PDB file of N, CA and C in Angstrom:
ATOM      1  N   UNK A   1     -25.211   6.144  -9.511  1.00  0.00           N
ATOM      2  CA  UNK A   1     -24.757   4.702  -9.603  1.00  0.00           C
ATOM      3  C   UNK A   1     -25.951   3.914 -10.752  1.00  0.00           C
ATOM      4  N   UNK A   2     -26.783   4.252 -10.893  1.00  0.00           N
ATOM      5  CA  UNK A   2     -27.968   3.730 -11.777  1.00  0.00           C
ATOM      6  C   UNK A   2     -27.529   3.387 -13.145  1.00  0.00           C
ATOM      7  N   UNK A   3     -26.492   3.887 -13.639  1.00  0.00           N
ATOM      8  CA  UNK A   3     -26.069   3.761 -15.035  1.00  0.00           C
ATOM      9  C   UNK A   3     -25.036   2.361 -14.983  1.00  0.00           C
ATOM     10  N   UNK A   4     -24.758   1.926 -14.112  1.00  0.00           N
ATOM     11  CA  UNK A   4     -23.803   0.733 -13.919  1.00  0.00           C
ATOM     12  C   UNK A   4     -24.590  -0.261 -14.810  1.00  0.00           C
ATOM     13  N   UNK A   5     -23.661  -0.946 -15.701  1.00  0.00           N
ATOM     14  CA  UNK A   5     -24.072  -2.045 -16.339  1.00  0.00           C
ATOM     15  C   UNK A   5     -23.357  -3.215 -16.022  1.00  0.00           C
ATOM     16  N   UNK A   6     -22.155  -3.058 -16.169  1.00  0.00           N
ATOM     17  CA  UNK A   6     -21.051  -4.103 -15.853  1.00  0.00           C
ATOM     18  C   UNK A   6     -19.622  -3.401 -15.265  1.00  0.00           C
ATOM     19  N   UNK A   7     -19.403  -3.619 -13.981  1.00  0.00           N
ATOM     20  CA  UNK A   7     -18.025  -3.011 -14.034  1.00  0.00           C
ATOM     21  C   UNK A   7     -16.891  -3.958 -13.368  1.00  0.00           C
ATOM     22  N   UNK A   8     -17.449  -5.113 -12.890  1.00  0.00           N
ATOM     23  CA  UNK A   8     -16.621  -6.125 -12.439  1.00  0.00           C
ATOM     24  C   UNK A   8     -16.587  -7.314 -13.428  1.00  0.00           C
ATOM     25  N   UNK A   9     -15.202  -7.292 -13.932  1.00  0.00           N
ATOM     26  CA  UNK A   9     -14.763  -8.162 -14.954  1.00  0.00           C
ATOM     27  C   UNK A   9     -14.738  -9.650 -14.362  1.00  0.00           C
ATOM     28  N   UNK A  10     -14.401 -10.496 -15.351  1.00  0.00           N
ATOM     29  CA  UNK A  10     -13.968 -11.829 -14.777  1.00  0.00           C
ATOM     30  C   UNK A  10     -12.644 -11.888 -14.045  1.00  0.00           C
ATOM     31  N   UNK A  11     -11.817 -10.879 -14.677  1.00  0.00           N
ATOM     32  CA  UNK A  11     -10.530 -11.053 -13.753  1.00  0.00           C
ATOM     33  C   UNK A  11     -10.736 -10.399 -12.215  1.00  0.00           C
ATOM     34  N   UNK A  12     -11.569  -9.380 -12.160  1.00  0.00           N
ATOM     35  CA  UNK A  12     -11.703  -8.528 -11.076  1.00  0.00           C
ATOM     36  C   UNK A  12     -12.466  -9.761 -10.121  1.00  0.00           C
ATOM     37  N   UNK A  13     -13.454 -10.464 -10.461  1.00  0.00           N
ATOM     38  CA  UNK A  13     -14.204 -11.459  -9.558  1.00  0.00           C
ATOM     39  C   UNK A  13     -13.065 -12.486  -9.237  1.00  0.00           C
ATOM     40  N   UNK A  14     -12.302 -12.786 -10.463  1.00  0.00           N
ATOM     41  CA  UNK A  14     -11.529 -14.087 -10.021  1.00  0.00           C
ATOM     42  C   UNK A  14     -10.356 -13.761  -8.947  1.00  0.00           C
ATOM     43  N   UNK A  15      -9.884 -12.518  -8.958  1.00  0.00           N
ATOM     44  CA  UNK A  15      -9.018 -11.860  -8.130  1.00  0.00           C
ATOM     45  C   UNK A  15      -9.667 -11.928  -6.709  1.00  0.00           C
ATOM     46  N   UNK A  16     -11.061 -11.364  -6.613  1.00  0.00           N
ATOM     47  CA  UNK A  16     -12.020 -11.507  -5.691  1.00  0.00           C
ATOM     48  C   UNK A  16     -11.967 -12.884  -4.654  1.00  0.00           C
ATOM     49  N   UNK A  17     -12.297 -14.026  -5.736  1.00  0.00           N
ATOM     50  CA  UNK A  17     -12.322 -15.287  -5.226  1.00  0.00           C
ATOM     51  C   UNK A  17     -11.251 -15.880  -4.753  1.00  0.00           C
ATOM     52  N   UNK A  18      -9.997 -15.267  -5.233  1.00  0.00           N
ATOM     53  CA  UNK A  18      -8.723 -15.887  -4.742  1.00  0.00           C
ATOM     54  C   UNK A  18      -8.476 -15.397  -3.252  1.00  0.00           C
ATOM     55  N   UNK A  19      -8.703 -14.188  -3.298  1.00  0.00           N
ATOM     56  CA  UNK A  19      -8.384 -13.578  -2.044  1.00  0.00           C
ATOM     57  C   UNK A  19      -9.500 -13.937  -1.093  1.00  0.00           C
ATOM     58  N   UNK A  20     -10.693 -14.121  -1.258  1.00  0.00           N
ATOM     59  CA  UNK A  20     -11.751 -14.083  -0.148  1.00  0.00           C
ATOM     60  C   UNK A  20     -11.980 -15.871   0.131  1.00  0.00           C
ATOM     61  N   UNK A  21     -11.667 -16.701  -0.956  1.00  0.00           N
ATOM     62  CA  UNK A  21     -11.968 -18.045  -0.835  1.00  0.00           C
ATOM     63  C   UNK A  21     -10.594 -18.662  -0.657  1.00  0.00           C
ATOM     64  N   UNK A  22      -9.654 -18.233  -1.066  1.00  0.00           N
ATOM     65  CA  UNK A  22      -8.126 -18.698  -0.924  1.00  0.00           C
ATOM     66  C   UNK A  22      -7.983 -19.922  -2.015  1.00  0.00           C
ATOM     67  N   UNK A  23      -8.517 -19.592  -3.219  1.00  0.00           N
ATOM     68  CA  UNK A  23      -8.410 -20.737  -4.132  1.00  0.00           C
ATOM     69  C   UNK A  23      -7.298 -20.307  -5.200  1.00  0.00           C
ATOM     70  N   UNK A  24      -6.820 -21.203  -6.190  1.00  0.00           N
ATOM     71  CA  UNK A  24      -5.971 -20.823  -6.872  1.00  0.00           C
ATOM     72  C   UNK A  24      -6.411 -20.178  -8.059  1.00  0.00           C
ATOM     73  N   UNK A  25      -5.641 -19.611  -8.923  1.00  0.00           N
ATOM     74  CA  UNK A  25      -6.134 -18.658 -10.194  1.00  0.00           C
ATOM     75  C   UNK A  25      -6.845 -19.363 -11.066  1.00  0.00           C
ATOM     76  N   UNK A  26      -6.701 -20.601 -11.530  1.00  0.00           N
ATOM     77  CA  UNK A  26      -7.154 -21.424 -12.701  1.00  0.00           C
ATOM     78  C   UNK A  26      -8.948 -21.714 -12.043  1.00  0.00           C
ATOM     79  N   UNK A  27      -8.861 -22.091 -10.894  1.00  0.00           N
ATOM     80  CA  UNK A  27     -10.218 -22.337 -10.350  1.00  0.00           C
ATOM     81  C   UNK A  27     -11.140 -21.073  -9.864  1.00  0.00           C
ATOM     82  N   UNK A  28     -10.454 -19.927  -9.524  1.00  0.00           N
ATOM     83  CA  UNK A  28     -11.086 -18.790  -9.544  1.00  0.00           C
ATOM     84  C   UNK A  28     -11.488 -18.075 -10.774  1.00  0.00           C
ATOM     85  N   UNK A  29     -10.615 -18.425 -11.738  1.00  0.00           N
ATOM     86  CA  UNK A  29     -11.199 -17.952 -12.990  1.00  0.00           C
ATOM     87  C   UNK A  29     -12.445 -18.584 -13.603  1.00  0.00           C
ATOM     88  N   UNK A  30     -12.557 -19.858 -13.417  1.00  0.00           N
ATOM     89  CA  UNK A  30     -13.466 -20.516 -13.841  1.00  0.00           C
ATOM     90  C   UNK A  30     -14.715 -20.391 -13.105  1.00  0.00           C
ATOM     91  N   UNK A  31     -14.706 -20.139 -11.728  1.00  0.00           N
ATOM     92  CA  UNK A  31     -15.845 -19.753 -11.141  1.00  0.00           C
ATOM     93  C   UNK A  31     -16.368 -18.426 -11.321  1.00  0.00           C
ATOM     94  N   UNK A  32     -15.325 -17.499 -11.538  1.00  0.00           N
ATOM     95  CA  UNK A  32     -15.680 -16.117 -12.069  1.00  0.00           C
ATOM     96  C   UNK A  32     -16.339 -16.119 -13.457  1.00  0.00           C
ATOM     97  N   UNK A  33     -16.147 -16.684 -14.305  1.00  0.00           N
ATOM     98  CA  UNK A  33     -16.910 -17.102 -15.550  1.00  0.00           C
ATOM     99  C   UNK A  33     -18.158 -17.604 -15.193  1.00  0.00           C
ATOM    100  N   UNK A  34     -18.384 -18.596 -14.150  1.00  0.00           N
ATOM    101  CA  UNK A  34     -19.894 -19.206 -14.108  1.00  0.00           C
ATOM    102  C   UNK A  34     -20.389 -17.793 -13.227  1.00  0.00           C
ATOM    103  N   UNK A  35     -20.001 -17.095 -12.658  1.00  0.00           N
ATOM    104  CA  UNK A  35     -20.648 -15.953 -11.584  1.00  0.00           C
ATOM    105  C   UNK A  35     -21.220 -14.830 -13.039  1.00  0.00           C
ATOM    106  N   UNK A  36     -20.068 -14.382 -13.830  1.00  0.00           N
ATOM    107  CA  UNK A  36     -20.693 -13.619 -15.058  1.00  0.00           C
ATOM    108  C   UNK A  36     -21.692 -14.230 -15.697  1.00  0.00           C
ATOM    109  N   UNK A  37     -21.710 -15.547 -15.999  1.00  0.00           N
ATOM    110  CA  UNK A  37     -22.831 -16.276 -16.910  1.00  0.00           C
ATOM    111  C   UNK A  37     -24.016 -16.043 -16.164  1.00  0.00           C
ATOM    112  N   UNK A  38     -23.911 -16.143 -14.796  1.00  0.00           N
ATOM    113  CA  UNK A  38     -25.319 -16.239 -14.100  1.00  0.00           C
ATOM    114  C   UNK A  38     -25.774 -14.659 -13.813  1.00  0.00           C
ATOM    115  N   UNK A  39     -25.077 -13.852 -13.696  1.00  0.00           N
ATOM    116  CA  UNK A  39     -25.181 -12.289 -13.746  1.00  0.00           C
ATOM    117  C   UNK A  39     -25.858 -11.912 -15.018  1.00  0.00           C
ATOM    118  N   UNK A  40     -25.335 -12.326 -16.174  1.00  0.00           N
ATOM    119  CA  UNK A  40     -25.561 -11.935 -17.583  1.00  0.00           C
ATOM    120  C   UNK A  40     -27.151 -12.596 -17.684  1.00  0.00           C
ATOM    121  N   UNK A  41     -27.209 -13.847 -17.180  1.00  0.00           N
ATOM    122  CA  UNK A  41     -28.896 -14.462 -17.266  1.00  0.00           C
ATOM    123  C   UNK A  41     -29.737 -13.773 -16.694  1.00  0.00           C
ATOM    124  N   UNK A  42     -29.646 -13.049 -15.339  1.00  0.00           N
ATOM    125  CA  UNK A  42     -30.380 -12.512 -14.340  1.00  0.00           C
ATOM    126  C   UNK A  42     -30.677 -11.116 -15.123  1.00  0.00           C
ATOM    127  N   UNK A  43     -29.664 -10.768 -16.004  1.00  0.00           N
ATOM    128  CA  UNK A  43     -30.048  -9.139 -16.434  1.00  0.00           C
ATOM    129  C   UNK A  43     -30.757  -9.535 -17.691  1.00  0.00           C
ATOM    130  N   UNK A  44     -30.671 -10.585 -18.405  1.00  0.00           N
ATOM    131  CA  UNK A  44     -31.478 -10.783 -19.494  1.00  0.00           C
ATOM    132  C   UNK A  44     -32.800 -11.160 -19.216  1.00  0.00           C
ATOM    133  N   UNK A  45     -33.175 -11.818 -17.986  1.00  0.00           N
ATOM    134  CA  UNK A  45     -34.301 -11.940 -17.531  1.00  0.00           C
ATOM    135  C   UNK A  45     -35.003 -10.687 -16.756  1.00  0.00           C
ATOM    136  N   UNK A  46     -34.336  -9.476 -16.790  1.00  0.00           N
ATOM    137  CA  UNK A  46     -34.766  -8.293 -16.255  1.00  0.00           C
ATOM    138  C   UNK A  46     -34.654  -7.954 -15.009  1.00  0.00           C
ATOM    139  N   UNK A  47     -33.899  -8.937 -14.262  1.00  0.00           N
ATOM    140  CA  UNK A  47     -33.947  -8.886 -12.863  1.00  0.00           C
ATOM    141  C   UNK A  47     -32.665  -7.873 -12.181  1.00  0.00           C
ATOM    142  N   UNK A  48     -31.504  -7.801 -12.943  1.00  0.00           N
ATOM    143  CA  UNK A  48     -30.703  -6.661 -12.460  1.00  0.00           C
ATOM    144  C   UNK A  48     -30.371  -5.864 -13.631  1.00  0.00           C
ATOM    145  N   UNK A  49     -29.441  -4.783 -13.298  1.00  0.00           N
ATOM    146  CA  UNK A  49     -29.112  -4.079 -14.530  1.00  0.00           C
ATOM    147  C   UNK A  49     -27.628  -4.232 -14.701  1.00  0.00           C
ATOM    148  N   UNK A  50     -26.902  -4.703 -13.733  1.00  0.00           N
ATOM    149  CA  UNK A  50     -25.605  -4.719 -13.540  1.00  0.00           C
ATOM    150  C   UNK A  50     -24.979  -5.248 -12.303  1.00  0.00           C
ATOM    151  N   UNK A  51     -23.537  -5.204 -12.315  1.00  0.00           N
ATOM    152  CA  UNK A  51     -22.937  -5.560 -10.838  1.00  0.00           C
ATOM    153  C   UNK A  51     -21.751  -4.921 -11.249  1.00  0.00           C
ATOM    154  N   UNK A  52     -21.113  -4.738  -9.341  1.00  0.00           N
ATOM    155  CA  UNK A  52     -19.967  -3.683  -9.309  1.00  0.00           C
ATOM    156  C   UNK A  52     -19.443  -4.486  -8.111  1.00  0.00           C
ATOM    157  N   UNK A  53     -18.348  -3.825  -7.772  1.00  0.00           N
ATOM    158  CA  UNK A  53     -17.827  -3.846  -6.376  1.00  0.00           C
ATOM    159  C   UNK A  53     -18.016  -2.429  -5.682  1.00  0.00           C
ATOM    160  N   UNK A  54     -18.332  -2.592  -4.332  1.00  0.00           N
ATOM    161  CA  UNK A  54     -18.813  -1.531  -3.576  1.00  0.00           C
ATOM    162  C   UNK A  54     -17.632  -0.760  -3.149  1.00  0.00           C
ATOM    163  N   UNK A  55     -17.749   0.099  -2.471  1.00  0.00           N
ATOM    164  CA  UNK A  55     -16.711   0.938  -1.649  1.00  0.00           C
ATOM    165  C   UNK A  55     -15.746  -0.197  -0.525  1.00  0.00           C
ATOM    166  N   UNK A  56     -16.454  -1.138   0.021  1.00  0.00           N
ATOM    167  CA  UNK A  56     -16.168  -2.145   0.947  1.00  0.00           C
ATOM    168  C   UNK A  56     -15.472  -3.292   0.061  1.00  0.00           C
ATOM    169  N   UNK A  57     -15.496  -3.217  -1.243  1.00  0.00           N
ATOM    170  CA  UNK A  57     -14.988  -4.421  -1.948  1.00  0.00           C
ATOM    171  C   UNK A  57     -15.710  -5.662  -1.953  1.00  0.00           C
ATOM    172  N   UNK A  58     -17.107  -5.517  -1.620  1.00  0.00           N
ATOM    173  CA  UNK A  58     -18.207  -6.417  -2.000  1.00  0.00           C
ATOM    174  C   UNK A  58     -18.715  -6.210  -3.110  1.00  0.00           C
ATOM    175  N   UNK A  59     -19.026  -7.619  -3.784  1.00  0.00           N
ATOM    176  CA  UNK A  59     -19.732  -7.747  -5.189  1.00  0.00           C
ATOM    177  C   UNK A  59     -21.209  -7.603  -5.070  1.00  0.00           C
ATOM    178  N   UNK A  60     -21.554  -6.605  -5.444  1.00  0.00           N
ATOM    179  CA  UNK A  60     -23.236  -6.097  -5.337  1.00  0.00           C
ATOM    180  C   UNK A  60     -23.727  -6.243  -6.936  1.00  0.00           C
ATOM    181  N   UNK A  61     -25.405  -6.581  -6.976  1.00  0.00           N
ATOM    182  CA  UNK A  61     -25.820  -6.331  -8.061  1.00  0.00           C
ATOM    183  C   UNK A  61     -26.714  -5.311  -7.872  1.00  0.00           C
ATOM    184  N   UNK A  62     -26.952  -4.796  -9.101  1.00  0.00           N
ATOM    185  CA  UNK A  62     -27.688  -3.491  -9.497  1.00  0.00           C
ATOM    186  C   UNK A  62     -29.027  -3.975  -9.861  1.00  0.00           C
ATOM    187  N   UNK A  63     -30.313  -4.241  -8.964  1.00  0.00           N
ATOM    188  CA  UNK A  63     -31.664  -4.433  -9.307  1.00  0.00           C
ATOM    189  C   UNK A  63     -32.272  -3.698 -10.109  1.00  0.00           C
ATOM    190  N   UNK A  64     -32.732  -4.253 -11.086  1.00  0.00           N
ATOM    191  CA  UNK A  64     -33.662  -3.459 -12.155  1.00  0.00           C
ATOM    192  C   UNK A  64     -34.901  -2.792 -11.569  1.00  0.00           C
ATOM    193  N   UNK A  65     -35.271  -1.839 -12.263  1.00  0.00           N
ATOM    194  CA  UNK A  65     -36.515  -1.210 -11.567  1.00  0.00           C
ATOM    195  C   UNK A  65     -37.667  -2.225 -11.317  1.00  0.00           C
ATOM    196  N   UNK A  66     -37.881  -3.060 -12.387  1.00  0.00           N
ATOM    197  CA  UNK A  66     -39.038  -4.044 -11.997  1.00  0.00           C
ATOM    198  C   UNK A  66     -38.761  -4.999 -10.879  1.00  0.00           C
ATOM    199  N   UNK A  67     -37.529  -5.323 -10.714  1.00  0.00           N
ATOM    200  CA  UNK A  67     -37.388  -6.061  -9.642  1.00  0.00           C
ATOM    201  C   UNK A  67     -37.394  -5.129  -8.089  1.00  0.00           C
ATOM    202  N   UNK A  68     -37.195  -3.729  -8.095  1.00  0.00           N
ATOM    203  CA  UNK A  68     -37.276  -2.916  -7.130  1.00  0.00           C
ATOM    204  C   UNK A  68     -38.863  -2.825  -6.882  1.00  0.00           C
ATOM    205  N   UNK A  69     -39.479  -2.886  -7.561  1.00  0.00           N
ATOM    206  CA  UNK A  69     -41.077  -2.762  -7.625  1.00  0.00           C
ATOM    207  C   UNK A  69     -41.344  -4.111  -6.895  1.00  0.00           C
ATOM    208  N   UNK A  70     -41.167  -5.113  -7.317  1.00  0.00           N
ATOM    209  CA  UNK A  70     -41.404  -6.330  -6.773  1.00  0.00           C
ATOM    210  C   UNK A  70     -41.105  -6.461  -5.205  1.00  0.00           C
ATOM    211  N   UNK A  71     -39.620  -5.999  -4.807  1.00  0.00           N
ATOM    212  CA  UNK A  71     -39.061  -6.030  -3.336  1.00  0.00           C
ATOM    213  C   UNK A  71     -39.951  -5.166  -2.486  1.00  0.00           C
ATOM    214  N   UNK A  72     -40.210  -3.991  -3.170  1.00  0.00           N
ATOM    215  CA  UNK A  72     -41.452  -2.963  -2.661  1.00  0.00           C
ATOM    216  C   UNK A  72     -42.774  -3.424  -2.066  1.00  0.00           C
ATOM    217  N   UNK A  73     -43.158  -4.375  -3.015  1.00  0.00           N
ATOM    218  CA  UNK A  73     -44.429  -4.724  -2.917  1.00  0.00           C
ATOM    219  C   UNK A  73     -44.686  -5.904  -1.715  1.00  0.00           C
ATOM    220  N   UNK A  74     -43.565  -6.442  -1.432  1.00  0.00           N
ATOM    221  CA  UNK A  74     -43.307  -7.506  -0.587  1.00  0.00           C
ATOM    222  C   UNK A  74     -43.082  -6.991   0.993  1.00  0.00           C
ATOM    223  N   UNK A  75     -42.751  -5.625   0.949  1.00  0.00           N
ATOM    224  CA  UNK A  75     -42.477  -5.039   2.480  1.00  0.00           C
ATOM    225  C   UNK A  75     -43.615  -4.770   3.133  1.00  0.00           C
TER     226      UNK A  75
END
């Protein structure tokens, strides 16, 4: 799974938001774009490698190696 860079698209996230939050398609797409922008920013800062939906259809982040080291040091 460490090779995932991005597998949840704006459309995937918009559908997820519609289902989970009960919002309309237009608002869901707008919010999904904001989510993707935030994820892209986090990736550019080296915090995550990517994002994906897991087997339970939860949107998950794939932390970078650097972030994992920081997390391990705080335990």
